[in-house]
Amino acid sequence: MAEDFKPVWAVGLMTGTVLDGNIDVAMLKTDGVSVEQFGAYTLAPYPQSTRDLLEETLAIARKWNFEGPEPEIFAKAEEILTRAQSAAVKALVEAEGLTMADIGVVGFHGQSVLHRAPTKARIGDTRQLGDGALMHDLLGCKVAYDFRTADIRAGGQGAPLSAGYHQALLRGLDMTGETAVLNLGGVANVTAWDGRDRLIAFDTGPANAPLNDFIKANGLGEMDRDGKLALSGTVNEERLERLLEHPYLSAPYPKSLDRFDFTAAMADGLDPATGAATLTAFTAAAVGKALDLLPVRPKRLIVCGGGRRNPAIMAMLGTRAGVEAVPAETVGWRGDAIEAECFAFLAVRTLRGLPISFPTTTGVPVPMAGGKVAG
C-alpha cells in the first residue's frame, strides 16, 4: 500500500453484546495510524421489534453453539440489522452536511451472536451478523466488515480488537505505561501499552452483561441505573471469594470471553441489592486480578463503555482493583463513541492492509490484517 495514504473520513458502527438497543455510530478522520479529527457521533436506537429479534437470535445462537447448519433466524436478523445500521450511517453523514461520496469507508462490526475462544485442542469460532455486501449496495461506499474471523482461523482469540485504537489514543496522552484503558461493555477488556513496542490487551471478565441480566430477571428495569441498587446492598464476600476462584481470572493472556461465559446465575439465591453489589464487586475485582497479570501494573485506568456511568463499578475499581479509575471524558475522550470510533479506525487499517491484531492482543502467531472489504 502507498505510504502517503491521506487521512479519510470513516464511519464506525458498533452494537455491543449488552443489547442496550442502540447502534453506536461515529465519524473519524484517520489514516489508520493516528487520528486527525473526531467527527460526529450518535446513538441510533433500534425499534423494539428489532431488539426482541436480536434477543431471540442470541438465545438460539447459544443452543446452536456452532453445531450443524446456522439457524434460519440468522439470515432474517442479519438483513434487518444491516438495513437499520445502513440507515443510521446515512442519517449521521447527511446530518453533517456530507454525502456518502465524502466517506472513504464504513467499519461495520456487526452483531456478535456467539464467540468461542480457542483451546489447546481446537481453534475458536465467532459469528457476527452483518452483511457487508448489502451495506455497500445500500450506501454506495466501501464497507469493511467481518473483522474477527481471519484472526480466529489463524489461531487467535478474535478479541479484543480495540487495542490498536486505544494505543492511538494513548499516544496523544500518556506514553509512560502508567495509564491503561478499560472498556466496560457486556464484557470488560483492558489495553496496556508501555509507550514503546509492547501492546497487551485481553478480556478481564464480565462487565455489564450479568448485572443487566440480573436486574431484568428481577423485574427491576434494564440495568442498575447509577449503580443505585448495588450501592444500597452489601457484597456477599463469601460468594465473591468463590467467584474469584474461576480459572479464567488467573489464566495467562491472551484470552477472550463470550458474553455468556459469566452469567447472572453467579448471583442465584441472593436478594436484588446483595446480588447487584456482589456482581458489581466481581467485575471490579476481576479487573484487579487482570492488572496483576501485566508486566507493570498500571496506576490509572481510563474507563470507556457504558460501565463508566455506574458509580458503584467506578468506586469499586478503586477499592477492589486497587487502581485510580477515571471516565474517558476526564481526558477529553468520548466514552460512548470509542468502540464505534475504533471500527472506523480499523476499517481504514483494513483498507490499507495494516494489521489489526497482534500476538500480545489476540494471540495470533504474527501481526495480522483482518476484515473483508465490500466495494
CSV table of C-alpha atoms in Angstrom, one decimal:
chain,number,residue,atom,x,y,z
A,1,MET,CA,0.0,0.0,0.0
A,2,ALA,CA,1.1,3.5,-0.7
A,3,GLU,CA,3.0,5.1,2.2
A,4,ASP,CA,1.5,8.5,1.6
A,5,PHE,CA,-2.1,7.5,2.4
A,6,LYS,CA,-4.1,10.6,3.2
A,7,PRO,CA,-6.5,10.6,6.1
A,8,VAL,CA,-10.1,9.9,5.1
A,9,TRP,CA,-13.4,10.3,6.8
A,10,ALA,CA,-14.6,6.9,8.0
A,11,VAL,CA,-17.7,5.9,9.8
A,12,GLY,CA,-17.6,3.2,12.5
A,13,LEU,CA,-20.5,1.1,13.8
A,14,MET,CA,-20.8,-0.9,16.9
A,15,THR,CA,-23.7,-2.8,18.6
A,16,GLY,CA,-22.5,-4.4,21.8
A,17,THR,CA,-23.4,-7.7,23.4
A,18,VAL,CA,-25.1,-5.9,26.2
A,19,LEU,CA,-28.1,-5.4,23.9
A,20,ASP,CA,-28.9,-1.9,25.1
A,21,GLY,CA,-31.0,-1.3,21.9
A,22,ASN,CA,-28.6,1.3,20.4
A,23,ILE,CA,-26.4,1.4,17.3
A,24,ASP,CA,-23.3,3.4,18.1
A,25,VAL,CA,-22.3,5.5,15.0
A,26,ALA,CA,-19.1,7.6,14.9
A,27,MET,CA,-17.2,9.5,12.3
A,28,LEU,CA,-13.4,9.7,12.4
A,29,LYS,CA,-10.8,11.3,10.1
A,30,THR,CA,-7.8,9.0,10.2
A,31,ASP,CA,-5.1,7.3,8.2
A,32,GLY,CA,-5.4,4.2,10.4
A,33,VAL,CA,-2.3,5.2,12.4
A,34,SER,CA,-3.2,8.4,14.1
A,35,VAL,CA,-6.4,10.4,14.5
A,36,GLU,CA,-6.6,13.7,12.6
A,37,GLN,CA,-10.1,14.7,13.6
A,38,PHE,CA,-13.0,13.4,15.7
A,39,GLY,CA,-16.3,13.7,13.8
A,40,ALA,CA,-19.9,13.5,14.7
A,41,TYR,CA,-21.3,10.7,17.0
A,42,THR,CA,-24.8,9.4,17.7
A,43,LEU,CA,-26.7,6.7,19.3
A,44,ALA,CA,-29.4,5.4,16.9
A,45,PRO,CA,-32.0,3.3,18.7
A,46,TYR,CA,-33.3,0.1,17.2
A,47,PRO,CA,-37.1,-0.3,17.2
A,48,GLN,CA,-38.3,-2.6,20.0
A,49,SER,CA,-39.2,-5.3,17.4
A,50,THR,CA,-35.5,-5.5,16.3
A,51,ARG,CA,-34.3,-5.6,19.9
A,52,ASP,CA,-36.7,-8.5,20.6
A,53,LEU,CA,-35.5,-10.3,17.4
A,54,LEU,CA,-31.8,-9.9,18.5
A,55,GLU,CA,-32.6,-11.2,22.0
A,56,GLU,CA,-34.2,-14.3,20.4
A,57,THR,CA,-31.3,-14.7,17.9
A,58,LEU,CA,-28.8,-14.7,20.8
A,59,ALA,CA,-30.8,-17.3,22.7
A,60,ILE,CA,-31.0,-19.5,19.6
A,61,ALA,CA,-27.3,-19.0,18.8
A,62,ARG,CA,-26.3,-20.3,22.3
A,63,LYS,CA,-28.4,-23.5,21.6
A,64,TRP,CA,-26.8,-23.9,18.2
A,65,ASN,CA,-23.2,-23.4,19.5
A,66,PHE,CA,-21.6,-23.8,16.1
A,67,GLU,CA,-23.1,-27.3,15.7
A,68,GLY,CA,-24.7,-28.1,12.3
A,69,PRO,CA,-26.3,-25.6,9.9
A,70,GLU,CA,-26.8,-22.0,11.0
A,71,PRO,CA,-30.3,-21.2,12.5
A,72,GLU,CA,-32.7,-19.7,9.9
A,73,ILE,CA,-33.2,-16.7,12.2
A,74,PHE,CA,-29.6,-15.5,11.5
A,75,ALA,CA,-30.4,-14.5,7.9
A,76,LYS,CA,-33.5,-12.6,8.9
A,77,ALA,CA,-31.8,-10.8,11.8
A,78,GLU,CA,-28.7,-10.1,9.6
A,79,GLU,CA,-30.7,-8.3,6.9
A,80,ILE,CA,-32.8,-6.3,9.4
A,81,LEU,CA,-29.8,-5.1,11.4
A,82,THR,CA,-27.8,-4.4,8.2
A,83,ARG,CA,-30.6,-2.2,6.8
A,84,ALA,CA,-31.0,-0.4,10.2
A,85,GLN,CA,-27.3,0.3,10.6
A,86,SER,CA,-27.0,1.5,7.0
A,87,ALA,CA,-29.8,3.9,7.6
A,88,ALA,CA,-28.1,5.1,10.8
A,89,VAL,CA,-24.9,5.8,8.8
A,90,LYS,CA,-26.7,7.7,6.1
A,91,ALA,CA,-28.6,9.8,8.6
A,92,LEU,CA,-25.5,10.8,10.6
A,93,VAL,CA,-23.5,11.6,7.4
A,94,GLU,CA,-26.3,13.7,5.9
A,95,ALA,CA,-26.9,15.5,9.3
A,96,GLU,CA,-23.3,16.7,9.0
A,97,GLY,CA,-24.0,18.2,5.5
A,98,LEU,CA,-22.0,15.5,3.8
A,99,THR,CA,-22.8,12.7,1.3
A,100,MET,CA,-21.7,9.1,1.2
A,101,ALA,CA,-19.3,10.1,-1.5
A,102,ASP,CA,-17.3,12.0,1.2
A,103,ILE,CA,-16.8,8.8,3.2
A,104,GLY,CA,-13.8,6.7,2.5
A,105,VAL,CA,-15.0,3.6,4.2
A,106,VAL,CA,-17.6,2.3,6.8
A,107,GLY,CA,-16.4,-0.1,9.5
A,108,PHE,CA,-19.3,-2.5,10.1
A,109,HIS,CA,-18.6,-4.7,13.1
A,110,GLY,CA,-22.0,-6.4,13.1
A,111,GLN,CA,-23.8,-8.0,16.0
A,112,SER,CA,-21.8,-10.7,17.8
A,113,VAL,CA,-24.2,-13.6,18.5
A,114,LEU,CA,-21.6,-16.2,19.6
A,115,HIS,CA,-17.9,-16.2,20.3
A,116,ARG,CA,-16.0,-19.3,21.3
A,117,ALA,CA,-12.4,-18.8,22.4
A,118,PRO,CA,-9.8,-21.3,21.2
A,119,THR,CA,-8.4,-24.1,23.4
A,120,LYS,CA,-5.3,-26.1,23.1
A,121,ALA,CA,-7.4,-28.8,21.4
A,122,ARG,CA,-9.2,-26.7,18.8
A,123,ILE,CA,-9.3,-23.3,17.2
A,124,GLY,CA,-12.0,-20.9,18.2
A,125,ASP,CA,-15.1,-19.7,16.4
A,126,THR,CA,-17.0,-16.5,16.2
A,127,ARG,CA,-20.1,-15.2,14.4
A,128,GLN,CA,-21.0,-11.6,13.9
A,129,LEU,CA,-24.3,-10.9,12.0
A,130,GLY,CA,-23.7,-8.2,9.3
A,131,ASP,CA,-24.0,-8.3,5.5
A,132,GLY,CA,-21.2,-6.1,4.2
A,133,ALA,CA,-22.1,-6.5,0.6
A,134,LEU,CA,-25.7,-5.4,1.3
A,135,MET,CA,-24.5,-2.4,3.2
A,136,HIS,CA,-22.2,-1.5,0.3
A,137,ASP,CA,-25.2,-1.8,-2.1
A,138,LEU,CA,-27.3,0.4,0.2
A,139,LEU,CA,-24.7,3.1,0.9
A,140,GLY,CA,-22.5,3.0,-2.3
A,141,CYS,CA,-19.2,3.3,-0.4
A,142,LYS,CA,-16.6,0.8,0.7
A,143,VAL,CA,-17.5,-1.3,3.7
A,144,ALA,CA,-15.0,-3.2,5.9
A,145,TYR,CA,-16.7,-6.0,7.9
A,146,ASP,CA,-16.1,-9.4,9.4
A,147,PHE,CA,-13.1,-8.2,11.4
A,148,ARG,CA,-12.7,-11.2,13.7
A,149,THR,CA,-12.9,-14.4,11.5
A,150,ALA,CA,-9.4,-14.2,10.0
A,151,ASP,CA,-7.8,-13.9,13.4
A,152,ILE,CA,-9.7,-16.9,14.8
A,153,ARG,CA,-8.9,-19.0,11.7
A,154,ALA,CA,-5.2,-18.2,12.3
A,155,GLY,CA,-5.4,-19.5,15.9
A,156,GLY,CA,-6.1,-16.1,17.6
A,157,GLN,CA,-8.8,-15.3,20.1
A,158,GLY,CA,-10.6,-13.0,17.7
A,159,ALA,CA,-10.8,-10.4,20.5
A,160,PRO,CA,-10.1,-7.8,21.7
A,161,LEU,CA,-9.6,-5.7,18.6
A,162,SER,CA,-9.7,-2.3,20.3
A,163,ALA,CA,-6.1,-2.3,21.4
A,164,GLY,CA,-4.7,-0.6,18.3
A,165,TYR,CA,-7.1,2.2,18.6
A,166,HIS,CA,-6.6,2.6,22.3
A,167,GLN,CA,-2.9,2.8,21.6
A,168,ALA,CA,-3.5,5.6,19.1
A,169,LEU,CA,-5.5,7.5,21.8
A,170,LEU,CA,-2.9,6.9,24.5
A,171,ARG,CA,-0.1,8.1,22.1
A,172,GLY,CA,-1.6,11.6,22.4
A,173,LEU,CA,-2.0,11.4,26.2
A,174,ASP,CA,0.4,9.2,28.2
A,175,MET,CA,3.3,7.2,27.0
A,176,THR,CA,4.7,6.3,30.4
A,177,GLY,CA,2.9,2.9,30.6
A,178,GLU,CA,1.3,4.0,33.9
A,179,THR,CA,-2.1,4.5,32.2
A,180,ALA,CA,-4.2,1.7,30.7
A,181,VAL,CA,-7.6,1.7,29.0
A,182,LEU,CA,-10.5,-0.3,30.4
A,183,ASN,CA,-13.7,-0.9,28.3
A,184,LEU,CA,-16.8,-1.9,30.3
A,185,GLY,CA,-19.3,-3.2,27.8
A,186,GLY,CA,-21.1,-6.5,28.1
A,187,VAL,CA,-17.6,-7.9,28.8
A,188,ALA,CA,-14.6,-6.0,30.2
A,189,ASN,CA,-11.3,-5.7,28.4
A,190,VAL,CA,-8.1,-3.9,29.2
A,191,THR,CA,-5.4,-2.4,26.9
A,192,ALA,CA,-1.9,-1.7,28.4
A,193,TRP,CA,0.8,-0.1,26.3
A,194,ASP,CA,4.3,0.7,27.6
A,195,GLY,CA,4.7,3.7,25.3
A,196,ARG,CA,7.1,1.8,23.1
A,197,ASP,CA,6.6,-1.6,21.4
A,198,ARG,CA,4.7,-3.7,24.0
A,199,LEU,CA,0.9,-3.6,23.5
A,200,ILE,CA,-1.1,-6.0,25.6
A,201,ALA,CA,-4.9,-6.5,25.6
A,202,PHE,CA,-7.3,-9.1,26.8
A,203,ASP,CA,-10.8,-9.6,28.3
A,204,THR,CA,-10.6,-9.3,32.1
A,205,GLY,CA,-14.0,-10.8,32.9
A,206,PRO,CA,-17.7,-9.8,32.8
A,207,ALA,CA,-18.8,-6.1,32.9
A,208,ASN,CA,-22.4,-5.0,32.4
A,209,ALA,CA,-23.9,-8.2,30.9
A,210,PRO,CA,-24.5,-10.4,34.0
A,211,LEU,CA,-25.6,-7.4,36.1
A,212,ASN,CA,-28.1,-6.2,33.4
A,213,ASP,CA,-29.5,-9.7,33.0
A,214,PHE,CA,-29.9,-10.0,36.8
A,215,ILE,CA,-31.7,-6.7,37.0
A,216,LYS,CA,-34.0,-7.7,34.2
A,217,ALA,CA,-34.7,-11.2,35.7
A,218,ASN,CA,-35.8,-9.4,38.9
A,219,GLY,CA,-38.2,-7.2,37.0
A,220,LEU,CA,-36.2,-4.0,38.0
A,221,GLY,CA,-35.7,-2.5,34.6
A,222,GLU,CA,-32.9,-2.8,32.0
A,223,MET,CA,-29.9,-2.0,34.2
A,224,ASP,CA,-28.7,-0.9,37.6
A,225,ARG,CA,-29.1,2.8,36.7
A,226,ASP,CA,-26.5,5.0,38.5
A,227,GLY,CA,-25.4,1.8,40.5
A,228,LYS,CA,-28.2,2.6,43.0
A,229,LEU,CA,-29.1,-1.0,43.7
A,230,ALA,CA,-25.5,-2.1,44.1
A,231,LEU,CA,-24.8,0.9,46.3
A,232,SER,CA,-27.8,0.1,48.5
A,233,GLY,CA,-26.6,-3.5,49.0
A,234,THR,CA,-23.8,-5.3,50.8
A,235,VAL,CA,-21.4,-7.6,49.0
A,236,ASN,CA,-21.7,-11.2,49.8
A,237,GLU,CA,-17.9,-11.7,50.5
A,238,GLU,CA,-18.1,-15.5,50.7
A,239,ARG,CA,-19.8,-15.7,47.3
A,240,LEU,CA,-17.4,-13.2,45.8
A,241,GLU,CA,-14.4,-15.1,47.1
A,242,ARG,CA,-15.8,-18.3,45.5
A,243,LEU,CA,-16.4,-16.5,42.2
A,244,LEU,CA,-12.9,-15.1,42.1
A,245,GLU,CA,-11.5,-18.7,42.1
A,246,HIS,CA,-12.7,-19.1,38.5
A,247,PRO,CA,-9.8,-20.4,36.5
A,248,TYR,CA,-10.2,-17.8,33.7
A,249,LEU,CA,-9.2,-15.0,36.0
A,250,SER,CA,-5.7,-16.4,36.7
A,251,ALA,CA,-5.2,-17.8,33.2
A,252,PRO,CA,-2.4,-16.1,31.2
A,253,TYR,CA,-3.3,-13.8,28.4
A,254,PRO,CA,-4.1,-13.6,25.5
A,255,LYS,CA,-7.6,-14.7,26.4
A,256,SER,CA,-11.2,-13.7,25.4
A,257,LEU,CA,-14.7,-14.3,26.6
A,258,ASP,CA,-18.2,-14.7,25.2
A,259,ARG,CA,-20.9,-12.5,26.7
A,260,PHE,CA,-22.4,-15.6,28.4
A,261,ASP,CA,-19.3,-17.1,29.8
A,262,PHE,CA,-20.2,-15.4,33.1
A,263,THR,CA,-23.9,-15.1,33.7
A,264,ALA,CA,-26.4,-13.7,36.2
A,265,ALA,CA,-26.5,-17.2,37.8
A,266,MET,CA,-23.5,-16.0,39.8
A,267,ALA,CA,-26.0,-14.2,42.0
A,268,ASP,CA,-28.5,-17.0,42.3
A,269,GLY,CA,-30.2,-17.1,45.7
A,270,LEU,CA,-29.2,-13.5,46.6
A,271,ASP,CA,-31.7,-10.7,47.1
A,272,PRO,CA,-31.6,-8.0,44.4
A,273,ALA,CA,-29.4,-5.5,46.4
A,274,THR,CA,-27.0,-8.1,47.6
A,275,GLY,CA,-26.8,-9.7,44.1
A,276,ALA,CA,-26.2,-6.4,42.3
A,277,ALA,CA,-23.5,-5.4,44.8
A,278,THR,CA,-21.8,-8.8,44.5
A,279,LEU,CA,-21.9,-8.9,40.7
A,280,THR,CA,-20.5,-5.3,40.6
A,281,ALA,CA,-17.7,-6.2,43.1
A,282,PHE,CA,-16.9,-9.2,41.0
A,283,THR,CA,-16.4,-7.1,37.8
A,284,ALA,CA,-14.1,-4.8,39.7
A,285,ALA,CA,-12.1,-7.5,41.5
A,286,ALA,CA,-11.7,-9.4,38.2
A,287,VAL,CA,-10.2,-6.3,36.7
A,288,GLY,CA,-7.8,-6.2,39.7
A,289,LYS,CA,-6.7,-9.7,39.1
A,290,ALA,CA,-6.2,-8.9,35.4
A,291,LEU,CA,-3.9,-5.9,36.2
A,292,ASP,CA,-1.8,-8.2,38.4
A,293,LEU,CA,-1.0,-10.3,35.3
A,294,LEU,CA,0.5,-7.3,33.5
A,295,PRO,CA,4.3,-6.9,33.4
A,296,VAL,CA,3.8,-3.5,35.0
A,297,ARG,CA,0.7,-2.8,37.0
A,298,PRO,CA,-1.0,0.5,35.7
A,299,LYS,CA,-1.7,3.2,38.3
A,300,ARG,CA,-4.6,4.6,36.4
A,301,LEU,CA,-7.4,3.3,34.2
A,302,ILE,CA,-9.2,5.4,31.7
A,303,VAL,CA,-12.7,3.8,31.5
A,304,CYS,CA,-14.9,3.8,28.5
A,305,GLY,CA,-18.1,1.9,27.6
A,306,GLY,CA,-21.4,2.1,29.5
A,307,GLY,CA,-20.0,0.8,32.7
A,308,ARG,CA,-18.2,4.1,33.4
A,309,ARG,CA,-21.6,5.6,34.1
A,310,ASN,CA,-22.1,3.3,37.0
A,311,PRO,CA,-20.7,4.9,40.2
A,312,ALA,CA,-20.7,1.6,42.0
A,313,ILE,CA,-18.4,0.0,39.5
A,314,MET,CA,-16.2,3.1,39.3
A,315,ALA,CA,-15.9,3.2,43.1
A,316,MET,CA,-15.2,-0.5,43.4
A,317,LEU,CA,-12.4,-0.3,40.8
A,318,GLY,CA,-10.7,1.8,43.5
A,319,THR,CA,-11.4,-0.4,46.4
A,320,ARG,CA,-11.5,-3.8,44.8
A,321,ALA,CA,-9.0,-3.4,41.9
A,322,GLY,CA,-6.7,-1.0,43.7
A,323,VAL,CA,-6.4,1.5,40.9
A,324,GLU,CA,-7.4,5.0,40.1
A,325,ALA,CA,-10.3,4.9,37.6
A,326,VAL,CA,-11.4,7.9,35.6
A,327,PRO,CA,-14.1,8.2,33.0
A,328,ALA,CA,-12.9,8.7,29.4
A,329,GLU,CA,-14.3,12.3,29.4
A,330,THR,CA,-11.8,13.3,32.1
A,331,VAL,CA,-9.1,13.1,29.4
A,332,GLY,CA,-11.1,14.5,26.6
A,333,TRP,CA,-12.2,11.3,25.0
A,334,ARG,CA,-15.8,10.4,24.1
A,335,GLY,CA,-16.6,7.4,26.3
A,336,ASP,CA,-19.7,6.3,24.4
A,337,ALA,CA,-18.1,6.8,21.0
A,338,ILE,CA,-14.8,4.9,21.4
A,339,GLU,CA,-16.0,1.5,20.3
A,340,ALA,CA,-17.6,2.9,17.2
A,341,GLU,CA,-14.6,5.1,16.5
A,342,CYS,CA,-12.4,2.0,16.9
A,343,PHE,CA,-14.2,0.3,14.0
A,344,ALA,CA,-13.8,3.4,11.8
A,345,PHE,CA,-10.1,3.3,12.6
A,346,LEU,CA,-9.8,-0.5,11.9
A,347,ALA,CA,-11.8,0.0,8.7
A,348,VAL,CA,-9.1,2.3,7.4
A,349,ARG,CA,-6.4,-0.1,8.5
A,350,THR,CA,-8.2,-2.9,6.7
A,351,LEU,CA,-8.3,-0.7,3.5
A,352,ARG,CA,-4.5,-0.2,3.8
A,353,GLY,CA,-3.8,-3.9,4.6
A,354,LEU,CA,-2.4,-2.9,8.0
A,355,PRO,CA,-2.5,-5.4,10.9
A,356,ILE,CA,-5.5,-5.1,13.3
A,357,SER,CA,-4.5,-7.9,15.7
A,358,PHE,CA,-1.2,-8.9,17.3
A,359,PRO,CA,0.4,-11.8,19.2
A,360,THR,CA,0.1,-9.9,22.5
A,361,THR,CA,-3.6,-8.9,21.9
A,362,THR,CA,-5.3,-11.9,20.4
A,363,GLY,CA,-2.5,-14.4,20.5
A,364,VAL,CA,-2.4,-14.7,16.7
A,365,PRO,CA,1.0,-16.0,15.7
A,366,VAL,CA,2.0,-12.9,13.7
A,367,PRO,CA,0.6,-9.3,13.4
A,368,MET,CA,-2.4,-9.8,11.1
A,369,ALA,CA,-4.6,-7.8,8.8
A,370,GLY,CA,-8.2,-8.7,9.1
A,371,GLY,CA,-11.6,-7.8,7.8
A,372,LYS,CA,-13.1,-8.0,4.4
A,373,VAL,CA,-13.9,-5.1,2.1
A,374,ALA,CA,-17.1,-4.8,0.0
A,375,GLY,CA,-16.9,-2.3,-2.8
